[in-house]
Coordinates of N, CA, C and O in Angstrom, one line a residue:
M33 N 14.9 16.4 -7.7 CA 14.9 15.0 -7.2 C 15.9 14.8 -6.1 O 15.7 14.1 -5.1
R34 N 17.0 15.5 -6.1 CA 18.1 15.4 -5.1 C 17.6 15.9 -3.8 O 17.8 15.2 -2.8
D35 N 17.0 17.1 -3.7 CA 16.6 17.7 -2.5 C 15.3 17.1 -1.9 O 15.2 16.7 -0.8
E36 N 14.2 17.2 -2.8 CA 12.9 16.8 -2.3 C 12.6 15.3 -2.4 O 11.6 14.9 -1.9
R37 N 13.5 14.6 -3.1 CA 13.4 13.2 -3.3 C 12.3 12.8 -4.3 O 11.9 11.7 -4.4
Y38 N 11.8 13.8 -5.1 CA 10.8 13.5 -6.1 C 10.8 14.7 -7.1 O 11.3 15.8 -6.8
V39 N 10.3 14.4 -8.3 CA 10.2 15.4 -9.4 C 9.0 15.1 -10.3 O 8.8 13.9 -10.5
A40 N 8.3 16.1 -10.7 CA 7.2 15.9 -11.6 C 7.7 15.9 -13.0 O 8.6 16.7 -13.3
L41 N 7.2 15.0 -13.8 CA 7.6 14.9 -15.2 C 6.4 15.1 -16.1 O 5.3 14.6 -15.8
A42 N 6.6 15.7 -17.3 CA 5.5 16.0 -18.2 C 5.8 15.3 -19.5 O 7.0 15.2 -19.9
D43 N 4.8 14.8 -20.2 CA 4.9 14.3 -21.6 C 6.1 13.2 -21.6 O 7.0 13.3 -22.3
I44 N 5.9 12.2 -20.8 CA 6.9 11.1 -20.7 C 7.1 10.3 -21.9 O 8.3 10.1 -22.3
L45 N 6.1 9.9 -22.6 CA 6.2 9.0 -23.7 C 5.7 9.8 -25.0 O 4.9 10.7 -24.9
P46 N 6.1 9.3 -26.2 CA 5.5 9.8 -27.4 C 4.0 9.6 -27.4 O 3.5 8.6 -26.9
Q47 N 3.3 10.6 -28.0 CA 1.8 10.5 -28.0 C 1.3 9.3 -28.7 O 0.3 8.7 -28.2
A48 N 1.9 8.8 -29.7 CA 1.4 7.6 -30.4 C 1.5 6.4 -29.4 O 0.6 5.6 -29.4
T49 N 2.6 6.4 -28.6 CA 2.7 5.3 -27.7 C 1.6 5.4 -26.6 O 1.0 4.3 -26.2
V50 N 1.3 6.6 -26.1 CA 0.3 6.8 -25.1 C -1.0 6.3 -25.7 O -1.8 5.6 -25.0
R51 N -1.4 6.6 -26.9 CA -2.7 6.2 -27.5 C -2.8 4.7 -27.6 O -3.8 4.1 -27.3
V52 N -1.7 4.0 -28.0 CA -1.7 2.6 -28.1 C -1.8 2.0 -26.7 O -2.6 1.0 -26.5
L53 N -1.1 2.5 -25.7 CA -1.2 2.0 -24.3 C -2.7 2.2 -23.8 O -3.2 1.3 -23.1
Q54 N -3.3 3.3 -24.1 CA -4.6 3.6 -23.6 C -5.6 2.6 -24.2 O -6.4 2.0 -23.5
R55 N -5.5 2.3 -25.5 CA -6.4 1.3 -26.2 C -6.1 -0.1 -25.6 O -7.1 -0.8 -25.3
Y56 N -4.9 -0.4 -25.4 CA -4.5 -1.7 -24.9 C -5.1 -1.9 -23.5 O -5.8 -3.0 -23.2
Y57 N -4.9 -1.0 -22.6 CA -5.4 -1.2 -21.2 C -7.0 -1.0 -21.1 O -7.6 -1.7 -20.3
R58 N -7.5 -0.2 -22.0 CA -9.0 -0.1 -22.0 C -9.6 -1.5 -22.4 O -10.6 -1.9 -21.8
R59 N -9.0 -2.1 -23.3 CA -9.5 -3.5 -23.8 C -9.4 -4.5 -22.7 O -10.3 -5.3 -22.4
I60 N -8.3 -4.5 -22.0 CA -8.1 -5.4 -20.8 C -9.2 -5.2 -19.8 O -9.8 -6.1 -19.2
I61 N -9.4 -3.9 -19.5 CA -10.4 -3.5 -18.5 C -11.8 -4.0 -18.9 O -12.6 -4.5 -18.1
E62 N -12.1 -3.8 -20.2 CA -13.4 -4.2 -20.7 C -13.6 -5.7 -20.6 O -14.7 -6.1 -20.3
T63 N -12.6 -6.4 -20.9 CA -12.7 -7.9 -20.9 C -12.4 -8.5 -19.6 O -12.7 -9.7 -19.4
R64 N -11.8 -7.8 -18.7 CA -11.5 -8.3 -17.3 C -10.5 -9.4 -17.4 O -10.4 -10.3 -16.6
Y65 N -9.7 -9.4 -18.5 CA -8.7 -10.5 -18.7 C -7.5 -10.4 -17.8 O -6.8 -9.4 -17.9
K66 N -7.3 -11.4 -17.0 CA -6.2 -11.5 -16.0 C -6.0 -10.2 -15.2 O -4.9 -9.7 -15.0
I67 N -7.1 -9.7 -14.7 CA -7.1 -8.6 -13.7 C -8.0 -9.0 -12.5 O -8.9 -9.9 -12.6
R68 N -7.7 -8.5 -11.4 CA -8.5 -8.8 -10.2 C -8.8 -7.5 -9.5 O -8.0 -6.5 -9.5
F69 N -10.0 -7.5 -8.8 CA -10.4 -6.3 -8.2 C -10.0 -6.3 -6.7 O -10.3 -7.3 -6.0
A70 N -9.4 -5.3 -6.2 CA -9.0 -5.1 -4.8 C -10.0 -4.2 -4.2 O -10.0 -3.0 -4.4
E71 N -10.9 -4.8 -3.4 CA -12.0 -4.0 -2.9 C -11.6 -2.9 -1.9 O -12.1 -1.8 -1.9
K72 N -10.5 -3.2 -1.1 CA -10.1 -2.2 -0.1 C -9.6 -0.9 -0.7 O -9.8 0.1 -0.2
T73 N -9.0 -1.0 -1.9 CA -8.4 0.2 -2.5 C -9.3 0.6 -3.7 O -9.0 1.6 -4.3
R74 N -10.3 -0.2 -4.1 CA -11.2 0.1 -5.2 C -10.4 0.2 -6.5 O -10.5 1.2 -7.2
R75 N -9.6 -0.8 -6.8 CA -8.8 -0.7 -8.0 C -8.7 -2.1 -8.6 O -8.7 -3.1 -7.9
W76 N -8.5 -2.1 -9.9 CA -8.2 -3.3 -10.7 C -6.7 -3.5 -10.7 O -6.0 -2.5 -11.1
E77 N -6.2 -4.6 -10.4 CA -4.8 -4.9 -10.4 C -4.5 -6.0 -11.5 O -5.2 -6.9 -11.6
F78 N -3.5 -5.7 -12.3 CA -3.2 -6.6 -13.4 C -2.3 -7.7 -13.0 O -1.3 -7.5 -12.4
E79 N -2.6 -8.9 -13.4 CA -1.9 -10.1 -13.0 C -0.6 -10.2 -13.9 O 0.4 -10.9 -13.4
E80 N -0.6 -9.7 -15.0 CA 0.5 -9.7 -15.9 C 0.7 -8.3 -16.5 O -0.2 -7.6 -16.7
A81 N 2.0 -8.0 -16.8 CA 2.3 -6.6 -17.3 C 3.4 -6.7 -18.4 O 4.3 -5.9 -18.3
P82 N 3.2 -7.5 -19.4 CA 4.3 -7.6 -20.4 C 4.6 -6.2 -21.1 O 5.8 -5.9 -21.3
I83 N 3.6 -5.5 -21.5 CA 3.8 -4.3 -22.2 C 4.4 -3.2 -21.3 O 5.3 -2.5 -21.6
A84 N 3.8 -3.1 -20.1 CA 4.3 -2.1 -19.1 C 5.8 -2.4 -18.7 O 6.6 -1.5 -18.5
N85 N 6.1 -3.7 -18.6 CA 7.5 -4.1 -18.3 C 8.4 -3.6 -19.4 O 9.6 -3.2 -19.1
L86 N 8.0 -3.7 -20.6 CA 8.8 -3.2 -21.7 C 9.0 -1.7 -21.6 O 10.1 -1.2 -21.8
V87 N 8.0 -1.0 -21.3 CA 8.1 0.5 -21.2 C 9.0 0.8 -20.0 O 9.8 1.7 -20.0
N88 N 8.9 0.0 -18.9 CA 9.7 0.2 -17.7 C 11.2 0.1 -18.1 O 12.0 1.0 -17.8
L89 N 11.5 -0.9 -18.9 CA 12.9 -1.0 -19.4 C 13.3 0.1 -20.3 O 14.4 0.7 -20.2
Q90 N 12.4 0.6 -21.2 CA 12.7 1.7 -22.1 C 12.9 3.0 -21.3 O 13.6 3.9 -21.8
L91 N 12.3 3.2 -20.2 CA 12.4 4.4 -19.4 C 13.6 4.4 -18.5 O 14.0 5.5 -17.9
S92 N 14.3 3.3 -18.4 CA 15.5 3.2 -17.5 C 16.6 4.2 -17.8 O 17.1 4.8 -16.8
D93 N 16.9 4.5 -19.0 CA 18.0 5.5 -19.3 C 17.6 6.8 -18.9 O 18.4 7.6 -18.3
L94 N 16.3 7.2 -19.1 CA 15.8 8.5 -18.6 C 15.9 8.6 -17.1 O 16.4 9.6 -16.6
V95 N 15.5 7.6 -16.4 CA 15.5 7.6 -14.9 C 16.9 7.7 -14.4 O 17.2 8.4 -13.5
Q96 N 17.8 7.0 -15.1 CA 19.2 7.0 -14.7 C 19.8 8.3 -14.9 O 20.6 8.8 -14.0
R97 N 19.5 9.0 -15.9 CA 20.0 10.4 -16.1 C 19.4 11.4 -15.1 O 20.2 12.2 -14.6
I98 N 18.2 11.2 -14.7 CA 17.6 12.1 -13.7 C 18.1 11.9 -12.4 O 18.5 12.8 -11.6
T99 N 18.3 10.6 -12.0 CA 18.8 10.3 -10.6 C 20.3 10.3 -10.5 O 20.8 10.4 -9.4
G100 N 21.0 10.1 -11.6 CA 22.4 10.0 -11.6 C 23.0 8.7 -11.0 O 24.1 8.7 -10.6
E101 N 22.1 7.7 -11.0 CA 22.5 6.4 -10.4 C 22.4 5.3 -11.4 O 21.7 5.4 -12.4
N102 N 23.2 4.3 -11.2 CA 23.1 3.1 -11.9 C 21.9 2.3 -11.4 O 21.9 1.9 -10.2
I103 N 21.0 2.0 -12.2 CA 19.7 1.3 -11.8 C 19.4 0.2 -12.7 O 19.8 0.2 -13.9
V104 N 18.5 -0.7 -12.3 CA 17.9 -1.7 -13.1 C 16.4 -1.7 -12.8 O 16.0 -1.4 -11.7
P105 N 15.6 -1.9 -13.9 CA 14.2 -2.0 -13.7 C 13.8 -3.3 -12.9 O 14.4 -4.3 -13.1
T106 N 12.8 -3.2 -12.0 CA 12.4 -4.3 -11.2 C 11.1 -4.9 -11.7 O 10.9 -6.0 -12.0
Y107 N 10.1 -4.0 -11.8 CA 8.8 -4.4 -12.4 C 7.9 -3.2 -12.6 O 8.2 -2.1 -12.2
A108 N 6.9 -3.5 -13.4 CA 5.8 -2.5 -13.6 C 4.5 -3.0 -13.0 O 4.3 -4.2 -13.0
F109 N 3.7 -2.1 -12.6 CA 2.5 -2.4 -11.9 C 1.3 -1.6 -12.4 O 1.1 -0.5 -11.9
P110 N 0.6 -2.0 -13.5 CA -0.5 -1.3 -13.9 C -1.7 -1.4 -13.0 O -2.0 -2.5 -12.5
V111 N -2.4 -0.3 -12.7 CA -3.6 -0.4 -11.9 C -4.7 0.6 -12.5 O -4.3 1.6 -13.1
H112 N -5.9 0.2 -12.3 CA -7.0 1.0 -12.8 C -8.0 1.3 -11.6 O -8.6 0.3 -11.1
Y113 N -7.9 2.5 -11.1 CA -8.8 2.9 -10.0 C -10.2 3.3 -10.5 O -10.3 3.9 -11.5
V114 N -11.2 3.0 -9.7 CA -12.6 3.4 -10.0 C -13.0 4.3 -8.9 O -12.4 4.5 -7.9
S115 N -14.2 4.9 -9.1 CA -14.8 5.8 -8.1 C -14.6 5.3 -6.7 O -14.9 4.1 -6.4
G116 N -14.1 6.2 -5.8 CA -13.9 5.8 -4.4 C -12.5 5.2 -4.2 O -12.2 4.9 -3.1
G117 N -11.7 5.0 -5.3 CA -10.4 4.4 -5.1 C -9.5 5.2 -4.3 O -9.6 6.5 -4.2
H118 N -8.5 4.6 -3.7 CA -7.6 5.3 -2.8 C -6.4 4.4 -2.5 O -6.6 3.1 -2.7
I119 N -5.4 4.9 -2.0 CA -4.3 4.1 -1.4 C -3.7 4.8 -0.2 O -3.6 6.0 -0.2
W120 N -3.5 4.1 0.9 CA -3.1 4.7 2.1 C -1.7 5.2 2.1 O -0.9 4.7 1.3
P121 N -1.3 6.1 3.0 CA 0.0 6.6 3.0 C 1.0 5.4 3.3 O 0.7 4.6 4.2
H122 N 2.0 5.3 2.5 CA 3.0 4.2 2.6 C 4.3 4.5 2.0 O 4.5 5.5 1.3
L123 N 5.3 3.7 2.3 CA 6.6 3.7 1.7 C 6.6 2.4 0.8 O 5.9 1.4 1.2
D124 N 7.4 2.4 -0.2 CA 7.4 1.2 -1.1 C 8.4 0.2 -0.6 O 9.3 0.4 0.2
V125 N 8.3 -1.0 -1.2 CA 9.2 -2.1 -0.9 C 10.5 -1.8 -1.5 O 10.6 -1.0 -2.4
P126 N 11.6 -2.5 -1.1 CA 12.9 -2.2 -1.6 C 13.1 -2.3 -3.1 O 13.9 -1.6 -3.7
E127 N 12.2 -3.1 -3.8 CA 12.3 -3.2 -5.3 C 11.8 -1.9 -5.9 O 12.0 -1.7 -7.1
N128 N 11.1 -1.1 -5.2 CA 10.7 0.2 -5.6 C 11.5 1.3 -5.0 O 11.0 2.4 -4.6
E129 N 12.8 1.1 -5.0 CA 13.7 2.2 -4.5 C 13.4 3.5 -5.2 O 13.4 4.5 -4.6
I130 N 13.3 3.4 -6.5 CA 12.9 4.6 -7.3 C 11.6 4.2 -8.0 O 11.5 3.1 -8.7
S131 N 10.6 5.0 -7.9 CA 9.3 4.7 -8.5 C 8.8 5.8 -9.4 O 9.2 7.0 -9.2
L132 N 8.1 5.5 -10.4 CA 7.5 6.5 -11.3 C 6.0 6.1 -11.4 O 5.6 5.0 -11.9
T133 N 5.1 7.0 -10.9 CA 3.7 6.8 -11.1 C 3.3 7.7 -12.3 O 3.5 8.9 -12.3
M134 N 2.8 7.1 -13.3 CA 2.4 7.8 -14.6 C 1.0 7.6 -14.8 O 0.4 6.5 -14.7
Q135 N 0.3 8.8 -15.0 CA -1.1 8.8 -15.3 C -1.3 8.5 -16.8 O -0.8 9.3 -17.6
L136 N -2.0 7.4 -17.1 CA -2.2 7.1 -18.5 C -3.5 7.5 -19.0 O -3.6 8.0 -20.2
D137 N -4.6 7.4 -18.2 CA -5.9 7.7 -18.8 C -6.9 8.1 -17.6 O -7.3 7.2 -16.9
L138 N -7.2 9.4 -17.5 CA -8.1 9.8 -16.4 C -9.4 10.2 -17.1 O -9.5 10.9 -18.1
T139 N -10.5 9.8 -16.4 CA -11.8 10.1 -16.8 C -12.5 10.8 -15.5 O -12.4 10.2 -14.5
P140 N -13.0 12.0 -15.6 CA -13.1 12.9 -16.8 C -11.7 13.5 -17.2 O -10.8 13.6 -16.3
A141 N -11.5 13.7 -18.5 CA -10.2 14.2 -19.0 C -9.8 15.5 -18.4 O -8.6 15.7 -18.3
D142 N -10.7 16.3 -17.9 CA -10.3 17.6 -17.3 C -10.3 17.5 -15.8 O -10.1 18.5 -15.1
G143 N -10.4 16.3 -15.2 CA -10.4 16.1 -13.8 C -9.0 16.1 -13.2 O -8.0 16.2 -13.9
E144 N -9.0 16.1 -11.9 CA -7.7 16.0 -11.2 C -7.8 15.0 -10.0 O -8.8 15.0 -9.3
W145 N -6.8 14.2 -9.8 CA -6.7 13.3 -8.7 C -5.2 13.3 -8.3 O -4.5 12.4 -8.8
P146 N -4.8 14.2 -7.4 CA -3.4 14.3 -7.2 C -2.8 13.1 -6.4 O -3.4 12.5 -5.6
L147 N -1.5 12.9 -6.7 CA -0.7 12.0 -5.9 C -0.2 12.8 -4.7 O 0.4 13.9 -5.0
M148 N -0.4 12.4 -3.5 CA 0.0 13.1 -2.3 C 1.4 12.6 -1.9 O 1.7 11.4 -1.9
L149 N 2.3 13.5 -1.5 CA 3.6 13.2 -1.2 C 4.0 14.0 0.1 O 3.6 15.1 0.3
E150 N 4.8 13.3 0.9 CA 5.3 14.0 2.1 C 6.9 14.1 1.9 O 7.5 13.1 1.9
A151 N 7.4 15.3 1.8 CA 8.8 15.5 1.6 C 9.5 15.0 2.9 O 9.2 15.4 4.0
P152 N 10.5 14.1 2.7 CA 11.2 13.5 3.8 C 11.9 14.4 4.8 O 11.8 14.3 6.0
R153 N 12.5 15.4 4.2 CA 13.3 16.4 5.0 C 12.4 17.4 5.8 O 12.6 17.6 7.0
T154 N 11.4 18.0 5.1 CA 10.6 19.0 5.7 C 9.3 18.6 6.2 O 8.6 19.3 6.9
K155 N 8.9 17.4 5.8 CA 7.5 16.8 6.2 C 6.4 17.6 5.5 O 5.2 17.5 5.9
E156 N 6.7 18.5 4.6 CA 5.7 19.3 3.9 C 4.9 18.3 3.0 O 5.4 17.4 2.3
L157 N 3.6 18.5 3.0 CA 2.7 17.7 2.1 C 2.4 18.5 0.8 O 2.2 19.7 0.8
R158 N 2.5 17.7 -0.3 CA 2.2 18.3 -1.6 C 1.3 17.3 -2.4 O 1.5 16.1 -2.3
G159 N 0.4 17.9 -3.1 CA -0.4 17.1 -4.0 C 0.1 17.4 -5.4 O 0.1 18.6 -5.8
V160 N 0.4 16.4 -6.2 CA 0.9 16.7 -7.6 C -0.2 16.1 -8.5 O -0.5 14.9 -8.6
S161 N -0.9 17.0 -9.2 CA -1.9 16.6 -10.2 C -1.2 16.4 -11.6 O -0.2 17.1 -11.9
M162 N -1.7 15.4 -12.3 CA -1.1 15.1 -13.6 C -2.1 15.1 -14.7 O -3.3 14.8 -14.4
R163 N -1.6 15.4 -15.9 CA -2.4 15.1 -17.1 C -2.0 13.7 -17.6 O -1.0 13.2 -17.1
N164 N -2.8 13.2 -18.5 CA -2.4 12.0 -19.1 C -1.0 12.1 -19.7 O -0.6 13.1 -20.3
N165 N -0.1 11.1 -19.5 CA 1.3 11.1 -19.9 C 2.2 11.9 -19.0 O 3.3 12.1 -19.4
D166 N 1.7 12.3 -17.9 CA 2.6 13.0 -16.9 C 2.8 12.0 -15.8 O 2.1 11.0 -15.6
G167 N 3.8 12.3 -14.9 CA 4.1 11.4 -13.8 C 4.9 12.0 -12.8 O 5.3 13.2 -12.9
V168 N 5.1 11.3 -11.7 CA 6.0 11.7 -10.6 C 7.0 10.6 -10.4 O 6.7 9.5 -10.1
L169 N 8.3 11.0 -10.4 CA 9.4 10.1 -10.2 C 9.8 10.4 -8.7 O 10.1 11.6 -8.4
Y170 N 9.9 9.4 -7.9 CA 10.2 9.6 -6.5 C 11.0 8.5 -5.9 O 11.0 7.4 -6.4
R171 N 11.6 8.8 -4.8 CA 12.3 7.7 -4.0 C 11.2 7.0 -3.2 O 10.8 7.4 -2.1
G172 N 10.8 5.9 -3.7 CA 9.6 5.2 -3.1 C 9.8 4.7 -1.7 O 8.9 4.5 -1.0
T173 N 11.1 4.4 -1.4 CA 11.4 3.9 0.0 C 11.6 5.0 0.9 O 11.8 4.8 2.1
E174 N 11.6 6.3 0.5 CA 11.9 7.4 1.3 C 10.7 8.4 1.4 O 10.6 9.1 2.4
V175 N 9.9 8.5 0.4 CA 8.9 9.5 0.3 C 7.5 8.8 0.6 O 7.1 8.0 -0.2
V176 N 6.9 9.2 1.7 CA 5.6 8.7 2.0 C 4.6 9.3 0.9 O 4.6 10.4 0.6
H177 N 3.8 8.4 0.3 CA 2.9 8.8 -0.8 C 1.6 8.1 -0.7 O 1.5 7.0 -0.1
W178 N 0.6 8.7 -1.2 CA -0.8 8.1 -1.2 C -1.7 8.8 -2.1 O -1.3 9.8 -2.7
R179 N -2.9 8.3 -2.3 CA -4.0 8.9 -3.0 C -5.2 9.0 -2.1 O -5.6 7.9 -1.5
D180 N -5.7 10.2 -2.0 CA -7.0 10.3 -1.2 C -8.1 9.7 -2.0 O -7.9 9.3 -3.2
K181 N -9.3 9.6 -1.4 CA -10.4 9.0 -2.1 C -10.7 9.7 -3.4 O -10.9 10.9 -3.4
M182 N -10.9 8.9 -4.4 CA -11.2 9.4 -5.8 C -12.6 9.9 -5.8 O -13.5 9.2 -5.3
P183 N -12.9 11.1 -6.4 CA -14.2 11.5 -6.6 C -15.1 10.6 -7.3 O -14.7 9.8 -8.1
D184 N -16.4 10.7 -7.1 CA -17.4 9.8 -7.8 C -17.3 10.1 -9.3 O -17.0 11.3 -9.7
Q185 N -17.6 9.2 -10.1 CA -17.6 9.2 -11.5 C -16.2 9.4 -12.1 O -16.1 9.6 -13.3
Y186 N -15.2 9.2 -11.3 CA -13.8 9.3 -11.8 C -13.3 7.8 -12.0 O -13.7 6.9 -11.3
Q187 N -12.4 7.7 -12.9 CA -11.5 6.5 -13.0 C -10.2 6.9 -13.6 O -10.1 7.9 -14.3
V188 N -9.2 6.1 -13.2 CA -7.9 6.5 -13.8 C -7.1 5.2 -14.0 O -7.1 4.3 -13.2
M189 N -6.4 5.1 -15.1 CA -5.5 4.1 -15.4 C -4.1 4.6 -15.2 O -3.8 5.7 -15.7
Q190 N -3.3 4.0 -14.3 CA -2.0 4.5 -14.1 C -1.0 3.3 -14.2 O -1.3 2.1 -14.0
L191 N 0.2 3.7 -14.6 CA 1.3 2.7 -14.6 C 2.3 3.1 -13.6 O 2.8 4.2 -13.6
I192 N 2.7 2.1 -12.8 CA 3.7 2.4 -11.8 C 4.9 1.6 -12.2 O 4.8 0.4 -12.4
F193 N 6.0 2.3 -12.3 CA 7.3 1.6 -12.7 C 8.3 1.7 -11.6 O 8.2 2.6 -10.8
A194 N 9.1 0.6 -11.5 CA 10.0 0.5 -10.3 C 11.4 0.2 -10.8 O 11.6 -0.6 -11.7
W195 N 12.4 0.8 -10.0 CA 13.8 0.5 -10.3 C 14.5 0.4 -8.9 O 14.0 0.9 -7.9
R196 N 15.6 -0.3 -8.9 CA 16.5 -0.3 -7.7 C 17.9 -0.1 -8.2 O 18.3 -0.2 -9.4
A197 N 18.8 0.2 -7.3 CA 20.2 0.4 -7.6 C 20.8 -0.9 -8.1 O 20.4 -2.0 -7.7
T198 N 21.7 -0.8 -9.0 CA 22.4 -2.0 -9.5 C 23.2 -2.6 -8.4 O 24.0 -1.9 -7.7
N199 N 23.1 -3.9 -8.3 CA 23.9 -4.7 -7.3 C 25.2 -5.1 -7.9 O 25.3 -6.0 -8.7
M200 N 26.3 -4.4 -7.6 CA 27.6 -4.6 -8.3 C 28.2 -5.9 -8.0 O 29.1 -6.3 -8.7
S201 N 27.7 -6.6 -7.0 CA 28.3 -8.0 -6.7 C 27.3 -9.1 -7.2 O 27.6 -10.2 -7.1
G202 N 26.2 -8.7 -7.8 CA 25.2 -9.6 -8.3 C 25.3 -9.9 -9.8 O 26.2 -9.3 -10.5
C203 N 24.3 -10.6 -10.3 CA 24.3 -11.0 -11.7 C 24.1 -9.8 -12.6 O 24.5 -9.8 -13.8
N204 N 23.4 -8.7 -12.1 CA 23.2 -7.6 -13.1 C 24.4 -6.6 -13.1 O 24.3 -5.6 -13.7
A205 N 25.5 -6.9 -12.5 CA 26.7 -6.1 -12.6 C 27.4 -6.3 -13.9 O 28.3 -5.5 -14.2
Q206 N 27.1 -7.3 -14.7 CA 27.8 -7.5 -15.9 C 27.5 -6.5 -17.0 O 26.5 -6.0 -17.1

């Protein structure tokens, strides 16, 4: 994380938690409850994320240990990509100073849809493939990242978690 500005993580959450999250998000996708479709990126975006925000908070100690920084969670962003989904190369907004993209549910289960990253120092491009419950923790405001077009018949549910440094002069310094 220190040199490359990102690190791959495996088996982030307990398996029982992953199964509950998979069922929860599958149900929301089935019912289309409080989600909207973004045609440009071919993904469903969730208008509310109470469960993901709780997981974001619970992951904060782990992320703080990995980064060695005092951080606070800012928000979670669940998204469900469908065939042809993609996201252009970009840097994150300041609230995503540190980001974790976690793959929750990929169909087909044996498929791959890597998160592409450009190492800030070397400009080397890397694709990181994940299994369900794996993720990539990265400096969202420093590491250019994207997803190429998803293959046909694929879909993926992912949770994006965000943190920023603690503002020692602000209200979260207490």
